[in-house]
Amino acid sequence: MAKYYPLGTPSASVHLYVNKVRSSYSLFKHTDIDLKDYPELPEYPSHVSDVLHVDRIVGDVPNKPRALAALAAWNTELNKVVPDPEQPGEIKSWKQVNLIFVNMGMDLPQEYGYALQDKWKNGNKNDFIVSFSPASDGSMKWVHAFSWSEVDMLKLEVQDYMTEQGYGKDFVPIVEHVAQMVADQFVRKQFADFNYLQIEVSATSIYIIWGLEMSLLACYMYKCIKIFLQRRRNMTFYS
């Protein structure tokens, strides 16, 4: 083990539990995107490399081995144990976030970024995901960041930074800079206050619900009238 995983090597742990948000699809669904049109979208990263790193860079990037190591170190830092200021004597994970980069491929339209967001269901609740498509001239064709965090300014600033930087010949500086931005600005959404079971009801569903309510009301009125007539007949019989 020491040969492949020297003491002190940063790592990102793998937890075998479902970390998806049980939310309405309408909260992150792009209405003009049909996932059937994007069958080649990558799967959510789960591969563990030979040094026990979770490979959270999907697709090829320049100097990928060093970029992966830098990202694993940052994700470890972002999830380090710190004292919980709200509960004296207790501890918590610091930022509670995993940074993920996804190279969607060269010169693709930005709809691929939206489609990935839909396929990954906006990511796990602790994710900050940056998808992008490099251009053939070395620039960034587009960058699309998404997360359950409501710090929208962070997403916009990451997109602007990577667009200005371009694809370049070394992805390590991009990892370092974006990770620092996440460390400075990311705020995990408190799901205790998240109305994630609010679902948009279609017109057809409204009509069905209305019909059921009317049917129940009709049944109740029928039962009441039947009981009333039965009692009236009984009163007439005894009189």
C-alpha positions as a Markdown table, in Angstrom:
| # | Residue | x | y | z |
|---|---|---|---|---|
| 1 | Met | 0.0 | 0.0 | 0.0 |
| 2 | Ala | 2.8 | 2.5 | 0.9 |
| 3 | Lys | 4.3 | 2.0 | -2.6 |
| 4 | Tyr | 1.2 | 3.3 | -4.3 |
| 5 | Tyr | -0.2 | 5.5 | -1.6 |
| 6 | Pro | 2.6 | 7.2 | 0.4 |
| 7 | Leu | 1.7 | 8.8 | 3.7 |
| 8 | Gly | 0.5 | 12.3 | 3.3 |
| 9 | Thr | -0.8 | 11.9 | -0.3 |
| 10 | Pro | -4.0 | 13.9 | -0.7 |
| 11 | Ser | -7.0 | 11.8 | -1.5 |
| 12 | Ala | -10.8 | 12.1 | -2.0 |
| 13 | Ser | -12.8 | 9.5 | -0.2 |
| 14 | Val | -15.6 | 7.4 | -1.8 |
| 15 | His | -18.8 | 7.0 | 0.2 |
| 16 | Leu | -21.2 | 4.3 | -0.9 |
| 17 | Tyr | -24.5 | 6.1 | -0.4 |
| 18 | Val | -26.9 | 7.9 | -2.6 |
| 19 | Asn | -26.3 | 11.7 | -2.5 |
| 20 | Lys | -28.8 | 12.8 | -5.0 |
| 21 | Val | -31.4 | 15.5 | -4.3 |
| 22 | Arg | -34.9 | 14.2 | -4.5 |
| 23 | Ser | -36.2 | 17.2 | -6.4 |
| 24 | Ser | -38.7 | 18.1 | -9.0 |
| 25 | Tyr | -37.1 | 17.6 | -12.5 |
| 26 | Ser | -38.5 | 21.1 | -13.3 |
| 27 | Leu | -36.0 | 22.7 | -10.9 |
| 28 | Phe | -33.1 | 22.1 | -13.3 |
| 29 | Lys | -34.6 | 20.8 | -16.5 |
| 30 | His | -33.9 | 22.7 | -19.7 |
| 31 | Thr | -37.2 | 22.6 | -21.5 |
| 32 | Asp | -35.5 | 22.8 | -25.0 |
| 33 | Ile | -33.2 | 19.9 | -24.3 |
| 34 | Asp | -34.1 | 16.3 | -25.1 |
| 35 | Leu | -31.5 | 13.9 | -23.7 |
| 36 | Lys | -32.2 | 11.4 | -26.5 |
| 37 | Asp | -30.4 | 13.8 | -28.7 |
| 38 | Tyr | -27.2 | 13.5 | -26.6 |
| 39 | Pro | -26.6 | 9.8 | -26.2 |
| 40 | Glu | -22.8 | 10.2 | -25.8 |
| 41 | Leu | -22.9 | 12.3 | -22.6 |
| 42 | Pro | -20.4 | 11.1 | -20.0 |
| 43 | Glu | -21.4 | 9.3 | -16.8 |
| 44 | Tyr | -21.0 | 10.8 | -13.4 |
| 45 | Pro | -17.4 | 10.2 | -12.2 |
| 46 | Ser | -16.8 | 7.3 | -9.9 |
| 47 | His | -13.6 | 5.7 | -11.1 |
| 48 | Val | -10.9 | 5.4 | -8.4 |
| 49 | Ser | -7.3 | 5.6 | -9.8 |
| 50 | Asp | -4.4 | 3.5 | -8.7 |
| 51 | Val | -3.5 | 6.1 | -6.0 |
| 52 | Leu | -7.0 | 6.1 | -4.5 |
| 53 | His | -8.0 | 9.4 | -6.1 |
| 54 | Val | -11.5 | 9.8 | -7.4 |
| 55 | Asp | -10.9 | 11.1 | -11.0 |
| 56 | Arg | -13.0 | 14.2 | -10.9 |
| 57 | Ile | -11.7 | 15.5 | -14.2 |
| 58 | Val | -13.9 | 13.9 | -16.9 |
| 59 | Gly | -12.3 | 13.8 | -20.4 |
| 60 | Asp | -8.8 | 14.9 | -21.5 |
| 61 | Val | -7.1 | 18.0 | -20.4 |
| 62 | Pro | -3.5 | 19.2 | -20.8 |
| 63 | Asn | -1.2 | 17.8 | -18.1 |
| 64 | Lys | -4.0 | 15.7 | -16.7 |
| 65 | Pro | -2.0 | 13.6 | -14.1 |
| 66 | Arg | -0.9 | 16.7 | -12.3 |
| 67 | Ala | -4.3 | 18.4 | -12.7 |
| 68 | Leu | -5.9 | 15.3 | -11.1 |
| 69 | Ala | -3.5 | 15.4 | -8.2 |
| 70 | Ala | -4.0 | 19.1 | -7.7 |
| 71 | Leu | -7.8 | 18.7 | -7.8 |
| 72 | Ala | -7.7 | 15.8 | -5.3 |
| 73 | Ala | -5.6 | 17.9 | -2.9 |
| 74 | Trp | -8.1 | 20.7 | -3.2 |
| 75 | Asn | -11.2 | 18.5 | -2.7 |
| 76 | Thr | -9.5 | 17.1 | 0.4 |
| 77 | Glu | -8.9 | 20.7 | 1.6 |
| 78 | Leu | -12.4 | 21.8 | 0.9 |
| 79 | Asn | -13.8 | 18.9 | 3.0 |
| 80 | Lys | -11.3 | 19.1 | 5.9 |
| 81 | Val | -12.6 | 18.7 | 9.4 |
| 82 | Val | -13.0 | 22.1 | 11.3 |
| 83 | Pro | -14.7 | 23.1 | 14.5 |
| 84 | Asp | -18.5 | 23.8 | 14.1 |
| 85 | Pro | -19.0 | 27.5 | 15.1 |
| 86 | Glu | -22.8 | 26.9 | 15.5 |
| 87 | Gln | -22.3 | 23.8 | 17.8 |
| 88 | Pro | -19.4 | 24.4 | 20.3 |
| 89 | Gly | -17.5 | 21.2 | 20.8 |
| 90 | Glu | -18.6 | 19.6 | 17.6 |
| 91 | Ile | -16.8 | 19.4 | 14.2 |
| 92 | Lys | -17.9 | 19.5 | 10.6 |
| 93 | Ser | -16.6 | 19.4 | 7.1 |
| 94 | Trp | -15.4 | 22.8 | 6.0 |
| 95 | Lys | -16.9 | 23.7 | 2.7 |
| 96 | Gln | -18.7 | 20.4 | 2.0 |
| 97 | Val | -18.1 | 20.5 | -1.7 |
| 98 | Asn | -16.5 | 18.5 | -4.4 |
| 99 | Leu | -15.2 | 20.3 | -7.5 |
| 100 | Ile | -15.6 | 18.5 | -10.8 |
| 101 | Phe | -14.4 | 19.5 | -14.3 |
| 102 | Val | -16.0 | 18.0 | -17.4 |
| 103 | Asn | -14.4 | 18.4 | -20.9 |
| 104 | Met | -17.4 | 17.8 | -23.2 |
| 105 | Gly | -15.3 | 17.7 | -26.3 |
| 106 | Met | -13.9 | 20.1 | -29.0 |
| 107 | Asp | -16.1 | 22.7 | -30.6 |
| 108 | Leu | -19.5 | 21.5 | -29.3 |
| 109 | Pro | -22.5 | 23.7 | -28.9 |
| 110 | Gln | -23.3 | 24.9 | -25.4 |
| 111 | Glu | -26.5 | 22.8 | -25.3 |
| 112 | Tyr | -24.2 | 19.9 | -24.4 |
| 113 | Gly | -23.5 | 21.6 | -21.1 |
| 114 | Tyr | -27.2 | 22.0 | -20.4 |
| 115 | Ala | -27.8 | 18.4 | -21.4 |
| 116 | Leu | -25.1 | 17.2 | -19.0 |
| 117 | Gln | -26.8 | 19.2 | -16.2 |
| 118 | Asp | -30.1 | 17.5 | -17.0 |
| 119 | Lys | -28.5 | 14.0 | -17.2 |
| 120 | Trp | -26.6 | 14.4 | -13.9 |
| 121 | Lys | -29.7 | 15.9 | -12.3 |
| 122 | Asn | -27.8 | 19.1 | -11.3 |
| 123 | Gly | -25.2 | 16.9 | -9.6 |
| 124 | Asn | -25.0 | 15.7 | -6.1 |
| 125 | Lys | -25.9 | 18.2 | -3.4 |
| 126 | Asn | -22.3 | 18.8 | -2.5 |
| 127 | Asp | -21.0 | 19.2 | -6.1 |
| 128 | Phe | -19.7 | 22.2 | -8.0 |
| 129 | Ile | -19.5 | 21.1 | -11.6 |
| 130 | Val | -17.7 | 23.0 | -14.4 |
| 131 | Ser | -18.4 | 21.7 | -17.9 |
| 132 | Phe | -16.7 | 23.2 | -20.9 |
| 133 | Ser | -15.9 | 22.8 | -24.6 |
| 134 | Pro | -12.5 | 23.9 | -25.9 |
| 135 | Ala | -12.3 | 25.5 | -29.3 |
| 136 | Ser | -9.8 | 24.4 | -32.0 |
| 137 | Asp | -7.9 | 27.7 | -31.8 |
| 138 | Gly | -7.0 | 27.1 | -28.1 |
| 139 | Ser | -9.8 | 29.3 | -26.6 |
| 140 | Met | -12.8 | 28.2 | -24.7 |
| 141 | Lys | -15.9 | 27.9 | -26.9 |
| 142 | Trp | -18.1 | 28.0 | -23.7 |
| 143 | Val | -18.1 | 27.2 | -20.0 |
| 144 | His | -21.2 | 26.2 | -18.0 |
| 145 | Ala | -21.0 | 25.8 | -14.2 |
| 146 | Phe | -23.8 | 24.3 | -12.2 |
| 147 | Ser | -24.4 | 23.5 | -8.6 |
| 148 | Trp | -27.2 | 23.4 | -6.0 |
| 149 | Ser | -25.5 | 26.3 | -4.3 |
| 150 | Glu | -27.4 | 29.6 | -4.7 |
| 151 | Val | -24.2 | 31.6 | -5.0 |
| 152 | Asp | -24.8 | 32.4 | -8.7 |
| 153 | Met | -22.0 | 35.0 | -8.8 |
| 154 | Leu | -19.5 | 32.2 | -8.2 |
| 155 | Lys | -20.8 | 30.3 | -11.2 |
| 156 | Leu | -20.6 | 33.4 | -13.4 |
| 157 | Glu | -17.1 | 34.3 | -12.2 |
| 158 | Val | -15.8 | 30.8 | -12.9 |
| 159 | Gln | -17.3 | 30.9 | -16.4 |
| 160 | Asp | -15.8 | 34.3 | -17.1 |
| 161 | Tyr | -12.4 | 33.3 | -15.7 |
| 162 | Met | -12.1 | 30.1 | -17.7 |
| 163 | Thr | -13.4 | 31.8 | -20.9 |
| 164 | Glu | -10.7 | 34.5 | -20.5 |
| 165 | Gln | -8.0 | 32.0 | -19.8 |
| 166 | Gly | -8.7 | 29.7 | -22.7 |
| 167 | Tyr | -7.9 | 26.0 | -22.9 |
| 168 | Gly | -4.1 | 26.6 | -22.7 |
| 169 | Lys | -1.4 | 23.9 | -22.5 |
| 170 | Asp | -1.6 | 23.2 | -18.8 |
| 171 | Phe | -4.8 | 22.7 | -16.9 |
| 172 | Val | -3.2 | 22.8 | -13.4 |
| 173 | Pro | -3.4 | 26.6 | -13.1 |
| 174 | Ile | -7.0 | 26.5 | -14.0 |
| 175 | Val | -7.7 | 23.9 | -11.3 |
| 176 | Glu | -5.8 | 25.9 | -8.7 |
| 177 | His | -7.5 | 29.2 | -9.5 |
| 178 | Val | -11.1 | 27.8 | -9.7 |
| 179 | Ala | -10.6 | 25.8 | -6.6 |
| 180 | Gln | -9.5 | 28.9 | -4.7 |
| 181 | Met | -12.6 | 30.7 | -6.0 |
| 182 | Val | -14.8 | 27.9 | -4.7 |
| 183 | Ala | -13.0 | 28.0 | -1.3 |
| 184 | Asp | -13.6 | 31.7 | -1.1 |
| 185 | Gln | -17.2 | 31.9 | -2.2 |
| 186 | Phe | -19.0 | 28.6 | -2.1 |
| 187 | Val | -21.9 | 28.3 | 0.3 |
| 188 | Arg | -23.6 | 24.9 | 0.6 |
| 189 | Lys | -27.4 | 25.1 | 0.3 |
| 190 | Gln | -29.2 | 24.2 | 3.5 |
| 191 | Phe | -31.6 | 21.5 | 2.4 |
| 192 | Ala | -33.6 | 21.8 | 5.6 |
| 193 | Asp | -34.9 | 25.0 | 4.1 |
| 194 | Phe | -35.1 | 23.7 | 0.6 |
| 195 | Asn | -38.6 | 23.2 | -0.8 |
| 196 | Tyr | -37.5 | 20.3 | -3.0 |
| 197 | Leu | -40.9 | 18.6 | -3.1 |
| 198 | Gln | -42.6 | 21.5 | -4.9 |
| 199 | Ile | -43.6 | 20.1 | -8.3 |
| 200 | Glu | -45.1 | 22.0 | -11.2 |
| 201 | Val | -48.5 | 20.5 | -11.9 |
| 202 | Ser | -49.6 | 20.2 | -15.6 |
| 203 | Ala | -53.0 | 21.3 | -16.9 |
| 204 | Thr | -54.0 | 17.7 | -17.5 |
| 205 | Ser | -53.1 | 16.8 | -13.8 |
| 206 | Ile | -55.2 | 19.8 | -12.6 |
| 207 | Tyr | -58.2 | 18.5 | -14.7 |
| 208 | Ile | -57.8 | 15.0 | -13.3 |
| 209 | Ile | -57.6 | 16.3 | -9.7 |
| 210 | Trp | -60.6 | 18.5 | -10.3 |
| 211 | Gly | -62.5 | 15.6 | -11.7 |
| 212 | Leu | -61.7 | 13.4 | -8.7 |
| 213 | Glu | -62.8 | 16.1 | -6.3 |
| 214 | Met | -66.1 | 16.5 | -8.1 |
| 215 | Ser | -66.6 | 12.8 | -8.1 |
| 216 | Leu | -66.0 | 12.6 | -4.4 |
| 217 | Leu | -68.4 | 15.5 | -3.8 |
| 218 | Ala | -71.1 | 13.8 | -5.9 |
| 219 | Cys | -70.7 | 10.6 | -4.1 |
| 220 | Tyr | -71.0 | 12.4 | -0.7 |
| 221 | Met | -74.1 | 14.3 | -1.8 |
| 222 | Tyr | -75.6 | 11.0 | -3.1 |
| 223 | Lys | -75.0 | 9.3 | 0.2 |
| 224 | Cys | -76.5 | 12.2 | 2.1 |
| 225 | Ile | -79.6 | 12.3 | 0.0 |
| 226 | Lys | -80.0 | 8.5 | 0.2 |
| 227 | Ile | -79.8 | 8.6 | 4.0 |
| 228 | Phe | -82.3 | 11.5 | 4.1 |
| 229 | Leu | -84.8 | 9.7 | 1.9 |
| 230 | Gln | -84.4 | 6.5 | 3.9 |
| 231 | Arg | -85.1 | 8.3 | 7.2 |
| 232 | Arg | -88.1 | 10.1 | 5.7 |
| 233 | Arg | -89.6 | 6.7 | 4.6 |
| 234 | Asn | -89.1 | 5.3 | 8.0 |
| 235 | Met | -90.8 | 8.3 | 9.6 |
| 236 | Thr | -93.8 | 7.9 | 7.2 |
| 237 | Phe | -94.0 | 4.2 | 7.9 |
| 238 | Tyr | -94.1 | 4.6 | 11.7 |
| 239 | Ser | -96.5 | 7.5 | 11.6 |
